[in-house]
mmCIF file of C-alpha atoms in Angstrom:
data_model
loop_
_atom_site.group_PDB
_atom_site.id
_atom_site.type_symbol
_atom_site.label_atom_id
_atom_site.label_comp_id
_atom_site.label_asym_id
_atom_site.label_seq_id
_atom_site.Cartn_x
_atom_site.Cartn_y
_atom_site.Cartn_z
ATOM 1 C CA MET A 782 161.396 9.743 91.069
ATOM 2 C CA ASP A 783 160.830 10.868 94.672
ATOM 3 C CA ARG A 784 157.109 10.315 95.191
ATOM 4 C CA THR A 785 157.099 12.149 98.520
ATOM 5 C CA ARG A 786 157.181 15.482 96.660
ATOM 6 C CA LYS A 787 153.593 14.934 95.496
ATOM 7 C CA TYR A 788 152.297 15.219 99.028
ATOM 8 C CA GLN A 789 151.902 18.222 101.255
ATOM 9 C CA ILE A 790 154.011 18.177 104.424
ATOM 10 C CA LYS A 791 152.334 19.765 107.460
ATOM 11 C CA PRO A 792 153.483 19.737 111.080
ATOM 12 C CA LEU A 793 151.316 18.429 113.916
ATOM 13 C CA SER A 794 151.653 19.917 117.396
ATOM 14 C CA GLY A 795 149.682 19.794 120.612
ATOM 15 C CA ARG A 796 149.643 17.781 123.810
ATOM 16 C CA ASP A 797 149.450 14.014 124.178
ATOM 17 C CA CYS A 798 147.196 12.045 126.547
ATOM 18 C CA CYS A 799 149.646 12.629 129.407
ATOM 19 C CA GLY A 800 149.644 16.389 128.882
ATOM 20 C CA ARG A 801 153.141 16.555 127.364
ATOM 21 C CA PHE A 802 153.776 18.903 124.428
ATOM 22 C CA PHE A 803 154.845 17.387 121.124
ATOM 23 C CA PHE A 804 155.752 18.709 117.658
ATOM 24 C CA VAL A 805 155.805 16.155 114.864
ATOM 25 C CA PRO A 806 156.071 16.699 111.102
ATOM 26 C CA VAL A 807 153.710 14.312 109.309
ATOM 27 C CA CYS A 808 152.595 13.548 105.780
ATOM 28 C CA LYS A 809 149.029 14.617 104.981
ATOM 29 C CA VAL A 810 147.586 12.696 102.025
ATOM 30 C CA ARG A 811 146.106 14.265 98.923
ATOM 31 C CA ARG A 812 145.586 11.116 96.881
ATOM 32 C CA LEU A 813 146.319 7.429 97.317
ATOM 33 C CA ARG A 814 147.847 6.086 94.108
ATOM 34 C CA TRP A 815 149.698 3.094 95.516
ATOM 35 C CA PRO A 816 147.436 1.363 98.070
ATOM 36 C CA PHE A 817 149.954 -1.230 99.207
ATOM 37 C CA TYR A 818 150.346 -1.906 102.908
ATOM 38 C CA GLY A 819 153.680 -2.803 104.408
ATOM 39 C CA GLU A 820 156.229 -1.561 106.880
ATOM 40 C CA MET A 821 156.784 2.173 107.288
ATOM 41 C CA SER A 822 158.692 3.522 104.339
ATOM 42 C CA PRO A 823 162.095 5.152 104.953
ATOM 43 C CA ALA A 824 160.695 8.453 103.671
ATOM 44 C CA ILE A 825 157.927 8.574 106.272
ATOM 45 C CA GLN A 826 160.318 7.241 108.883
ATOM 46 C CA GLU A 827 162.535 10.209 108.130
ATOM 47 C CA ILE A 828 159.577 12.608 108.172
ATOM 48 C CA CYS A 829 158.437 11.335 111.557
ATOM 49 C CA THR A 830 161.902 11.596 113.070
ATOM 50 C CA VAL A 831 162.424 14.270 115.686
ATOM 51 C CA LYS A 832 165.981 14.817 116.933
ATOM 52 C CA ASP A 833 167.059 11.537 115.297
ATOM 53 C CA GLU A 834 164.549 9.484 117.305
ATOM 54 C CA ILE A 835 161.209 7.964 116.297
ATOM 55 C CA VAL A 836 158.568 9.736 118.364
ATOM 56 C CA PRO A 837 157.216 7.143 120.832
ATOM 57 C CA SER A 838 153.803 8.827 121.121
ATOM 58 C CA LEU A 839 152.975 7.880 117.523
ATOM 59 C CA ARG A 840 151.288 4.562 116.810
ATOM 60 C CA TYR A 841 151.389 2.869 113.402
ATOM 61 C CA ARG A 842 148.826 0.504 111.927
ATOM 62 C CA LYS A 843 147.843 -0.669 108.452
ATOM 63 C CA SER A 844 144.709 0.903 107.027
ATOM 64 C CA PRO A 845 142.935 1.110 103.639
ATOM 65 C CA MET A 846 141.616 4.619 104.414
ATOM 66 C CA ILE A 847 142.223 7.370 101.879
ATOM 67 C CA ASP A 848 141.463 10.685 103.577
ATOM 68 C CA PRO A 849 142.583 11.915 107.003
ATOM 69 C CA VAL A 850 140.074 11.180 109.753
ATOM 70 C CA GLU A 851 139.549 13.713 112.525
ATOM 71 C CA SER A 852 138.288 12.218 115.798
ATOM 72 C CA ALA A 853 137.648 13.608 119.266
ATOM 73 C CA ILE A 854 140.586 11.786 120.783
ATOM 74 C CA ASN A 855 143.094 11.214 117.993
ATOM 75 C CA THR A 856 144.063 13.097 114.843
ATOM 76 C CA THR A 857 144.605 10.465 112.166
ATOM 77 C CA TRP A 858 146.949 10.871 109.235
ATOM 78 C CA ILE A 859 147.460 8.468 106.342
ATOM 79 C CA ASP A 860 150.748 7.710 104.688
ATOM 80 C CA SER A 861 150.111 6.851 101.049
ATOM 81 C CA LEU A 862 153.604 5.509 100.584
ATOM 82 C CA GLY A 863 153.205 2.689 103.079
ATOM 83 C CA GLY A 864 149.477 2.589 103.742
ATOM 84 C CA ILE A 865 150.137 3.243 107.444
ATOM 85 C CA VAL A 866 147.995 5.340 109.769
ATOM 86 C CA LEU A 867 149.800 7.638 112.168
ATOM 87 C CA GLU A 868 147.829 8.491 115.285
ATOM 88 C CA ALA A 869 148.955 11.209 117.664
ATOM 89 C CA ALA A 870 147.177 11.793 120.934
ATOM 90 C CA GLY A 871 145.327 15.098 120.893
ATOM 91 C CA LYS A 872 143.873 17.271 123.586
ATOM 92 C CA ARG A 873 141.668 15.759 126.194
ATOM 93 C CA LEU A 874 137.936 15.935 125.842
ATOM 94 C CA GLY A 875 136.134 18.631 127.717
ATOM 95 C CA ALA A 876 134.009 17.651 130.684
ATOM 96 C CA ARG A 877 130.694 18.211 128.908
ATOM 97 C CA ARG A 878 131.754 16.405 125.758
ATOM 98 C CA SER A 879 133.121 13.501 127.790
ATOM 99 C CA PHE A 880 129.851 13.217 129.718
ATOM 100 C CA ALA A 881 127.819 13.288 126.492
ATOM 101 C CA ARG A 882 129.965 10.537 124.996
ATOM 102 C CA HIS A 883 130.168 8.279 128.082
ATOM 103 C CA TRP A 884 126.972 9.117 129.960
ATOM 104 C CA GLN A 885 126.198 5.409 130.487
ATOM 105 C CA LEU A 886 129.404 4.955 132.502
ATOM 106 C CA TYR A 887 128.635 8.023 134.591
ATOM 107 C CA LEU A 888 125.150 6.639 135.225
ATOM 108 C CA VAL A 889 126.580 3.337 136.468
ATOM 109 C CA VAL A 890 129.000 5.009 138.894
ATOM 110 C CA THR A 891 126.398 7.447 140.268
ATOM 111 C CA PRO A 892 124.605 5.105 142.788
ATOM 112 C CA PRO A 893 127.767 3.987 144.648
ATOM 113 C CA LEU A 894 129.045 7.565 144.575
ATOM 114 C CA LEU A 895 125.815 8.823 146.156
ATOM 115 C CA PHE A 896 125.970 6.029 148.722
ATOM 116 C CA PHE A 897 129.445 7.065 149.882
ATOM 117 C CA ILE A 898 128.543 10.750 149.913
ATOM 118 C CA ILE A 899 125.324 10.292 151.909
ATOM 119 C CA PHE A 900 126.312 7.508 154.313
ATOM 120 C CA LYS A 901 130.103 7.913 154.588
ATOM 121 C CA TYR A 902 131.224 11.480 153.941
ATOM 122 C CA TYR A 903 128.218 13.514 155.073
ATOM 123 C CA PRO A 904 128.138 11.922 158.568
ATOM 124 C CA MET A 905 131.781 12.967 159.001
ATOM 125 C CA LEU A 906 130.514 16.521 159.523
ATOM 126 C CA ASN A 907 129.027 15.356 162.810
ATOM 127 C CA ALA A 908 132.494 14.379 164.072
ATOM 128 C CA VAL A 909 132.585 17.866 165.586
ATOM 129 C CA LEU A 910 130.438 16.360 168.368
ATOM 130 C CA ALA A 911 133.640 14.879 169.811
ATOM 131 C CA PHE A 912 134.778 18.404 170.701
ATOM 132 C CA LYS A 913 131.450 19.603 172.134
ATOM 133 C CA ASP A 914 129.231 18.988 175.132
ATOM 134 C CA TYR A 915 126.176 18.031 173.120
ATOM 135 C CA TYR A 916 122.677 19.032 174.191
ATOM 136 C CA VAL A 917 119.712 17.889 172.135
ATOM 137 C CA THR A 918 117.879 21.166 172.739
ATOM 138 C CA LYS A 919 120.810 23.273 171.477
ATOM 139 C CA GLY A 920 121.742 21.119 168.505
ATOM 140 C CA ILE A 921 125.189 20.244 167.200
ATOM 141 C CA TRP A 922 126.396 23.750 166.399
ATOM 142 C CA GLY A 923 124.727 25.402 169.377
ATOM 143 C CA SER A 924 126.270 23.119 172.002
ATOM 144 C CA PRO A 925 129.270 24.491 173.941
ATOM 145 C CA TRP A 926 132.792 23.751 172.751
ATOM 146 C CA VAL A 927 134.864 21.650 175.202
ATOM 147 C CA GLY A 928 137.938 20.853 173.100
ATOM 148 C CA PHE A 929 139.680 17.572 173.973
ATOM 149 C CA HIS A 930 137.774 17.086 177.215
ATOM 150 C CA ASN A 931 135.925 13.994 175.932
ATOM 151 C CA PHE A 932 139.176 12.411 174.773
ATOM 152 C CA ARG A 933 140.789 12.969 178.177
ATOM 153 C CA LEU A 934 137.790 11.338 179.847
ATOM 154 C CA PHE A 935 138.194 8.314 177.597
ATOM 155 C CA PHE A 936 141.943 7.972 178.166
ATOM 156 C CA GLU A 937 141.507 8.309 181.942
ATOM 157 C CA ASN A 938 138.601 5.850 182.033
ATOM 158 C CA PRO A 939 139.464 2.546 183.796
ATOM 159 C CA VAL A 940 137.982 0.533 180.907
ATOM 160 C CA PHE A 941 140.204 2.238 178.298
ATOM 161 C CA GLY A 942 143.021 -0.305 178.538
ATOM 162 C CA THR A 943 140.643 -3.270 178.629
ATOM 163 C CA ILE A 944 138.575 -2.417 175.558
ATOM 164 C CA VAL A 945 141.614 -1.392 173.500
ATOM 165 C CA LYS A 946 143.419 -4.617 174.472
ATOM 166 C CA ASN A 947 140.362 -6.746 173.643
ATOM 167 C CA THR A 948 139.906 -4.972 170.303
ATOM 168 C CA LEU A 949 143.550 -5.395 169.291
ATOM 169 C CA THR A 950 143.664 -9.017 170.487
ATOM 170 C CA LEU A 951 140.559 -9.956 168.535
ATOM 171 C CA SER A 952 141.661 -8.056 165.424
ATOM 172 C CA PHE A 953 145.234 -9.334 165.230
ATOM 173 C CA TYR A 954 144.161 -12.887 166.074
ATOM 174 C CA LEU A 955 141.691 -12.732 163.197
ATOM 175 C CA LEU A 956 144.312 -11.194 160.896
ATOM 176 C CA LEU A 957 147.069 -13.699 161.690
ATOM 177 C CA ALA A 958 144.834 -16.771 161.652
ATOM 178 C CA GLY A 959 142.374 -15.752 158.966
ATOM 179 C CA PHE A 960 144.525 -14.002 156.374
ATOM 180 C CA PRO A 961 146.556 -17.055 155.183
ATOM 181 C CA VAL A 962 143.573 -19.437 155.010
ATOM 182 C CA PRO A 963 141.972 -18.037 151.801
ATOM 183 C CA ILE A 964 145.404 -17.949 150.140
ATOM 184 C CA LEU A 965 146.062 -21.607 150.970
ATOM 185 C CA LEU A 966 142.538 -22.558 149.885
ATOM 186 C CA ALA A 967 142.951 -20.772 146.549
ATOM 187 C CA LEU A 968 146.359 -22.370 145.919
ATOM 188 C CA MET A 969 144.983 -25.837 146.647
ATOM 189 C CA LEU A 970 141.908 -25.336 144.470
ATOM 190 C CA ASN A 971 144.128 -24.066 141.671
ATOM 191 C CA GLU A 972 145.967 -27.403 141.683
ATOM 192 C CA VAL A 973 142.774 -29.477 141.460
ATOM 193 C CA ARG A 974 142.216 -30.826 137.951
ATOM 194 C CA ALA A 975 138.851 -32.540 138.589
ATOM 195 C CA GLN A 976 136.498 -29.693 137.710
ATOM 196 C CA LYS A 977 133.391 -31.200 139.334
ATOM 197 C CA PHE A 978 135.178 -31.691 142.643
ATOM 198 C CA LYS A 979 136.681 -28.214 142.387
ATOM 199 C CA ARG A 980 133.271 -26.600 141.849
ATOM 200 C CA PHE A 981 131.806 -28.633 144.721
ATOM 201 C CA VAL A 982 134.504 -27.452 147.133
ATOM 202 C CA GLN A 983 134.045 -23.857 145.976
ATOM 203 C CA LEU A 984 130.295 -24.117 146.569
ATOM 204 C CA VAL A 985 130.705 -25.619 150.044
ATOM 205 C CA THR A 986 133.266 -23.021 151.141
ATOM 206 C CA PHE A 987 131.542 -20.054 149.486
ATOM 207 C CA ALA A 988 127.970 -20.723 150.697
ATOM 208 C CA PRO A 989 128.495 -19.741 154.387
ATOM 209 C CA TYR A 990 129.316 -16.201 153.305
ATOM 210 C CA PHE A 991 125.632 -15.617 152.498
ATOM 211 C CA ILE A 992 124.504 -16.561 156.011
ATOM 212 C CA SER A 993 123.449 -13.483 157.960
ATOM 213 C CA THR A 994 125.168 -12.588 161.215
ATOM 214 C CA VAL A 995 122.091 -13.376 163.313
ATOM 215 C CA VAL A 996 121.721 -16.827 161.758
ATOM 216 C CA MET A 997 125.457 -17.452 162.144
ATOM 217 C CA VAL A 998 125.336 -16.644 165.868
ATOM 218 C CA SER A 999 122.249 -18.856 166.245
ATOM 219 C CA ILE A 1000 124.148 -21.757 164.663
ATOM 220 C CA ILE A 1001 127.098 -21.180 167.008
ATOM 221 C CA MET A 1002 124.792 -21.174 170.039
ATOM 222 C CA LEU A 1003 123.032 -24.292 168.784
ATOM 223 C CA PHE A 1004 126.326 -26.163 168.542
ATOM 224 C CA LEU A 1005 127.934 -24.804 171.723
ATOM 225 C CA ALA A 1006 124.976 -24.656 174.139
ATOM 226 C CA PRO A 1007 125.998 -25.904 177.617
ATOM 227 C CA ARG A 1008 123.371 -28.641 177.958
ATOM 228 C CA LEU A 1009 121.799 -29.493 174.612
ATOM 229 C CA GLY A 1010 124.458 -28.256 172.207
ATOM 230 C CA PHE A 1011 125.672 -30.747 169.617
ATOM 231 C CA VAL A 1012 129.280 -30.476 170.796
ATOM 232 C CA ASN A 1013 128.452 -31.068 174.466
ATOM 233 C CA VAL A 1014 126.075 -33.926 173.651
ATOM 234 C CA PHE A 1015 128.846 -35.588 171.645
ATOM 235 C CA MET A 1016 131.311 -35.017 174.501
ATOM 236 C CA ASN A 1017 128.846 -36.569 176.974
ATOM 237 C CA HIS A 1018 128.610 -39.681 174.813
ATOM 238 C CA LEU A 1019 132.389 -39.925 175.045
ATOM 239 C CA GLY A 1020 132.210 -39.697 178.826
ATOM 240 C CA LEU A 1021 133.425 -36.103 179.028
ATOM 241 C CA GLU A 1022 131.863 -33.307 181.033
ATOM 242 C CA SER A 1023 129.932 -30.481 179.410
ATOM 243 C CA VAL A 1024 131.744 -27.195 178.817
ATOM 244 C CA ASN A 1025 130.157 -23.745 178.792
ATOM 245 C CA PHE A 1026 132.040 -22.499 175.731
ATOM 246 C CA LEU A 1027 130.252 -19.153 175.402
ATOM 247 C CA GLY A 1028 130.545 -18.470 179.130
ATOM 248 C CA ASN A 1029 134.324 -18.881 179.205
ATOM 249 C CA PRO A 1030 136.168 -15.580 178.548
ATOM 250 C CA ASN A 1031 139.262 -17.458 177.381
ATOM 251 C CA MET A 1032 137.302 -19.235 174.629
ATOM 252 C CA PHE A 1033 135.378 -16.247 173.296
ATOM 253 C CA THR A 1034 138.174 -14.962 171.048
ATOM 254 C CA SER A 1035 138.787 -18.349 169.414
ATOM 255 C CA ILE A 1036 135.059 -18.943 168.877
ATOM 256 C CA TYR A 1037 134.688 -15.563 167.188
ATOM 257 C CA VAL A 1038 137.794 -15.886 165.003
ATOM 258 C CA TRP A 1039 137.365 -19.434 163.724
ATOM 259 C CA SER A 1040 133.652 -19.042 163.049
ATOM 260 C CA ASP A 1041 134.496 -15.915 161.033
ATOM 261 C CA ILE A 1042 137.180 -17.811 159.093
ATOM 262 C CA TRP A 1043 134.703 -20.579 158.297
ATOM 263 C CA GLN A 1044 132.194 -18.035 157.038
ATOM 264 C CA THR A 1045 134.474 -15.830 154.901
ATOM 265 C CA ALA A 1046 137.373 -18.041 153.719
ATOM 266 C CA GLY A 1047 135.587 -19.251 150.581
ATOM 267 C CA TYR A 1048 134.558 -15.750 149.551
ATOM 268 C CA SER A 1049 138.060 -14.341 150.039
ATOM 269 C CA ALA A 1050 139.573 -17.271 148.123
ATOM 270 C CA VAL A 1051 137.648 -16.218 145.004
ATOM 271 C CA ILE A 1052 139.763 -13.046 144.814
ATOM 272 C CA TYR A 1053 142.985 -15.049 144.830
ATOM 273 C CA LEU A 1054 141.608 -17.558 142.320
ATOM 274 C CA ALA A 1055 140.887 -14.665 139.972
ATOM 275 C CA ALA A 1056 144.468 -13.441 140.440
ATOM 276 C CA LEU A 1057 145.826 -16.943 139.764
ATOM 277 C CA ALA A 1058 143.829 -17.071 136.532
ATOM 278 C CA GLY A 1059 145.863 -14.099 135.311
ATOM 279 C CA VAL A 1060 149.248 -15.792 135.768
ATOM 280 C CA ASP A 1061 151.029 -16.308 132.441
ATOM 281 C CA PRO A 1062 150.645 -20.012 131.382
ATOM 282 C CA THR A 1063 154.083 -19.939 129.762
ATOM 283 C CA LEU A 1064 155.596 -19.662 133.242
ATOM 284 C CA TYR A 1065 154.095 -23.032 134.156
ATOM 285 C CA GLU A 1066 155.403 -24.536 130.922
ATOM 286 C CA ALA A 1067 158.881 -23.176 131.603
ATOM 287 C CA ALA A 1068 158.792 -24.541 135.154
ATOM 288 C CA LYS A 1069 157.681 -27.932 133.838
ATOM 289 C CA VAL A 1070 160.542 -27.982 131.335
ATOM 290 C CA ASP A 1071 162.971 -27.158 134.151
ATOM 291 C CA GLY A 1072 161.655 -30.126 136.121
ATOM 292 C CA ALA A 1073 160.015 -28.111 138.898
ATOM 293 C CA SER A 1074 157.841 -29.991 141.360
ATOM 294 C CA ARG A 1075 154.294 -28.939 142.165
ATOM 295 C CA PHE A 1076 155.405 -27.222 145.358
ATOM 296 C CA GLN A 1077 158.158 -25.381 143.471
ATOM 297 C CA LYS A 1078 155.607 -24.159 140.921
ATOM 298 C CA ILE A 1079 153.438 -22.815 143.735
ATOM 299 C CA TRP A 1080 156.383 -21.125 145.450
ATOM 300 C CA ASN A 1081 158.071 -19.680 142.354
ATOM 301 C CA VAL A 1082 155.129 -19.047 139.991
ATOM 302 C CA ASP A 1083 151.812 -18.852 141.843
ATOM 303 C CA LEU A 1084 152.844 -16.846 144.899
ATOM 304 C CA PRO A 1085 154.826 -14.183 142.973
ATOM 305 C CA GLY A 1086 151.886 -13.904 140.560
ATOM 306 C CA ILE A 1087 149.372 -13.085 143.299
ATOM 307 C CA LEU A 1088 151.763 -11.124 145.529
ATOM 308 C CA PRO A 1089 150.337 -7.702 144.467
ATOM 309 C CA THR A 1090 146.830 -8.919 145.334
ATOM 310 C CA ILE A 1091 148.033 -10.266 148.675
ATOM 311 C CA SER A 1092 149.712 -6.981 149.553
ATOM 312 C CA ILE A 1093 146.645 -4.877 148.674
ATOM 313 C CA ILE A 1094 144.285 -7.052 150.725
ATOM 314 C CA LEU A 1095 146.752 -7.088 153.626
ATOM 315 C CA ILE A 1096 146.910 -3.283 153.595
ATOM 316 C CA LEU A 1097 143.121 -3.005 153.634
ATOM 317 C CA ASN A 1098 142.800 -5.573 156.432
ATOM 318 C CA VAL A 1099 145.360 -3.810 158.614
ATOM 319 C CA GLY A 1100 143.587 -0.512 157.909
ATOM 320 C CA ASN A 1101 140.436 -2.013 159.451
ATOM 321 C CA VAL A 1102 142.166 -3.654 162.393
ATOM 322 C CA MET A 1103 140.304 -1.474 164.920
ATOM 323 C CA ALA A 1104 136.982 -1.705 163.075
ATOM 324 C CA ILE A 1105 136.058 -5.175 164.284
ATOM 325 C CA GLY A 1106 132.468 -6.145 163.549
ATOM 326 C CA PHE A 1107 129.985 -4.951 166.182
ATOM 327 C CA GLU A 1108 126.984 -7.179 165.449
ATOM 328 C CA LYS A 1109 128.594 -10.578 165.936
ATOM 329 C CA VAL A 1110 130.494 -9.570 169.074
ATOM 330 C CA TYR A 1111 127.377 -8.029 170.598
ATOM 331 C CA LEU A 1112 125.243 -11.097 169.875
ATOM 332 C CA LEU A 1113 127.845 -13.481 171.329
ATOM 333 C CA GLN A 1114 128.442 -11.270 174.353
ATOM 334 C CA ASN A 1115 127.072 -12.149 177.802
ATOM 335 C CA LYS A 1116 127.857 -11.294 181.421
ATOM 336 C CA LEU A 1117 130.189 -14.268 181.774
ATOM 337 C CA ASN A 1118 132.483 -13.460 178.840
ATOM 338 C CA ILE A 1119 132.291 -9.655 178.937
ATOM 339 C CA ALA A 1120 135.849 -9.446 180.261
ATOM 340 C CA SER A 1121 137.132 -10.477 176.804
ATOM 341 C CA SER A 1122 134.174 -9.502 174.593
ATOM 342 C CA GLU A 1123 133.878 -5.808 175.464
ATOM 343 C CA ILE A 1124 135.492 -3.957 172.541
ATOM 344 C CA ILE A 1125 135.443 -0.357 171.326
ATOM 345 C CA ALA A 1126 132.403 -0.893 169.077
ATOM 346 C CA THR A 1127 130.232 -2.372 171.833
ATOM 347 C CA TYR A 1128 131.440 0.278 174.299
ATOM 348 C CA VAL A 1129 130.425 3.058 171.891
ATOM 349 C CA TYR A 1130 126.996 1.438 171.520
ATOM 350 C CA GLN A 1131 126.550 1.247 175.283
ATOM 351 C CA ILE A 1132 127.718 4.809 175.979
ATOM 352 C CA GLY A 1133 126.253 6.506 172.922
ATOM 353 C CA LEU A 1134 122.872 4.866 172.427
ATOM 354 C CA LEU A 1135 121.987 3.318 175.775
ATOM 355 C CA ASN A 1136 123.365 6.128 177.956
ATOM 356 C CA ALA A 1137 122.755 8.916 175.391
ATOM 357 C CA ASN A 1138 126.261 10.354 175.891
ATOM 358 C CA TYR A 1139 126.686 11.266 172.239
ATOM 359 C CA SER A 1140 129.719 13.539 172.562
ATOM 360 C CA PHE A 1141 131.753 10.985 174.500
ATOM 361 C CA ALA A 1142 130.753 8.158 172.133
ATOM 362 C CA THR A 1143 131.719 10.284 169.116
ATOM 363 C CA ALA A 1144 135.133 10.965 170.668
ATOM 364 C CA VAL A 1145 135.721 7.236 171.167
ATOM 365 C CA GLY A 1146 134.635 6.477 167.605
ATOM 366 C CA LEU A 1147 136.857 9.245 166.228
ATOM 367 C CA PHE A 1148 139.822 7.859 168.179
ATOM 368 C CA ASN A 1149 139.124 4.455 166.638
ATOM 369 C CA SER A 1150 138.995 5.905 163.106
ATOM 370 C CA VAL A 1151 142.225 7.884 163.546
ATOM 371 C CA ILE A 1152 144.099 4.755 164.672
ATOM 372 C CA ASN A 1153 142.806 2.897 161.601
ATOM 373 C CA LEU A 1154 143.897 5.748 159.324
ATOM 374 C CA VAL A 1155 147.402 5.870 160.826
ATOM 375 C CA LEU A 1156 147.806 2.098 160.492
ATOM 376 C CA LEU A 1157 146.637 2.290 156.877
ATOM 377 C CA PHE A 1158 149.253 4.910 155.980
ATOM 378 C CA VAL A 1159 152.047 3.067 157.806
ATOM 379 C CA VAL A 1160 151.331 -0.331 156.266
ATOM 380 C CA ASN A 1161 150.836 1.183 152.814
ATOM 381 C CA ALA A 1162 154.229 2.916 153.052
ATOM 382 C CA MET A 1163 155.898 -0.327 154.151
ATOM 383 C CA ALA A 1164 154.274 -2.283 151.315
ATOM 384 C CA ARG A 1165 155.332 0.340 148.775
ATOM 385 C CA ARG A 1166 158.911 0.188 150.006
ATOM 386 C CA PHE A 1167 159.408 -3.555 150.469
ATOM 387 C CA LEU A 1168 156.823 -5.152 148.139
ATOM 388 C CA LYS A 1169 156.708 -2.410 145.479
ATOM 389 C CA SER A 1170 152.911 -2.459 145.675
ATOM 390 C CA SER A 1171 150.464 -0.103 147.374
ATOM 391 C CA ILE A 1172 146.929 1.250 147.133
ATOM 392 C CA TRP A 1173 148.154 4.696 146.058
#
C-alpha cells in the first residue's frame, strides 16, 4: 500500500534568504502514524525533486514533531514517512519586526555607530573649508569661494616636498620594519609549549601598549638624554662620548619607528595568535606524518592559515600610510631634528591652530586623506587579485 496517498500534497513557493525565487512541492502532514526517524524516504525524495535535482535550499533534520511549525524565518514541514523536517527559507523579516526581535544587538551597535557619525562623518561636512577663504565673522558657508587656490598654495610652498618626503619616509620605514615583527612574534609564541613561559612573554610584550604617548616619550627622553640619559651614562662608562640622539635628524626616524614597534608589537601579535588558533589541527597531524620539520610546518601550515589576516592588516596599514601619529612626533620634535620630524600632521597643527589659517590647513588635511583613500583602493585591488583576499 502506498502510504503517501494519505497525506495532502501542497506546493511551497517564495524567496529564499538570498532573494532567489523557489517553487518546491512538499508533503504537509495530517497525522503521524509511523514515528520512525531515518534517512529521507524515496517517496519524499521524489516529492522534493525539481527538474530531477534535489533542491539545495532545503535542509533536512530528524525531528519528533507532529504538526507543521510556522516561524518568522523558516516554514517548517514534517515528513511522516521518514520523520524528517524540511525547512525552506522564507521571506526576510521586516525592519520593524527584526528590530523588535533583535533590539539588544541594535542597542550594542548604537554607541560605536553614534561615535563614527558624530566624530568621523559629521566633521567631513567642514571639508568645504578647503575651497573657501574662511573668515570667522562670516562663518563656513558665508566665506567666499576660492576653488583650488589653497591647494595650489600648498603645492607651490617650499616645504611641500620636505613634509611629504618626511611623512612617506617615516610611514614606509614603520611599515617595512614594524609589519613583520608581530607576525614573527606570533609564530614563535605559537611554537612554545611551556604555557607559563608563553604567558609571561605575552604579558611582557603586551604591557607597553597600555603606556600613554606622553609617558612613552618621557621614557625615551629619560633613556636618550644627552648628559644624564641611561644610554649615554652607560656609553661613558665604556669610554665612549655622549651622543645627542634626539638632536640628530638622522636618528629621529629610527628612534620613532623602533620605539613604536616595541610598544605595539605585542598587541598586534594577539591578532595573529587568534588566527593561528583557528588553523585546522589535522593539518599539523598530516604534516607530522609526512615528516615535516618545525620550519616546514610554519611555512606550509601556519603562514597559509593566517595569510587572509595578514593581507587585511596590510591593506589597512597601507591605507593609513599618510596618517602618521601626530602626538608622538610633536612631542619628540625639537629645533635640532625638525628637518626630519616635520610631517604633514605637525604642519597642519602649526598652520591651522597656531597661525589660524583654517582654510589652508583643511586643504592640506584633505590632500592627506585623499592620498590615503587612493592607496587603500589600490592595495585592496592588488590583494584581491593576487592574494584572493580583500576588505570588500
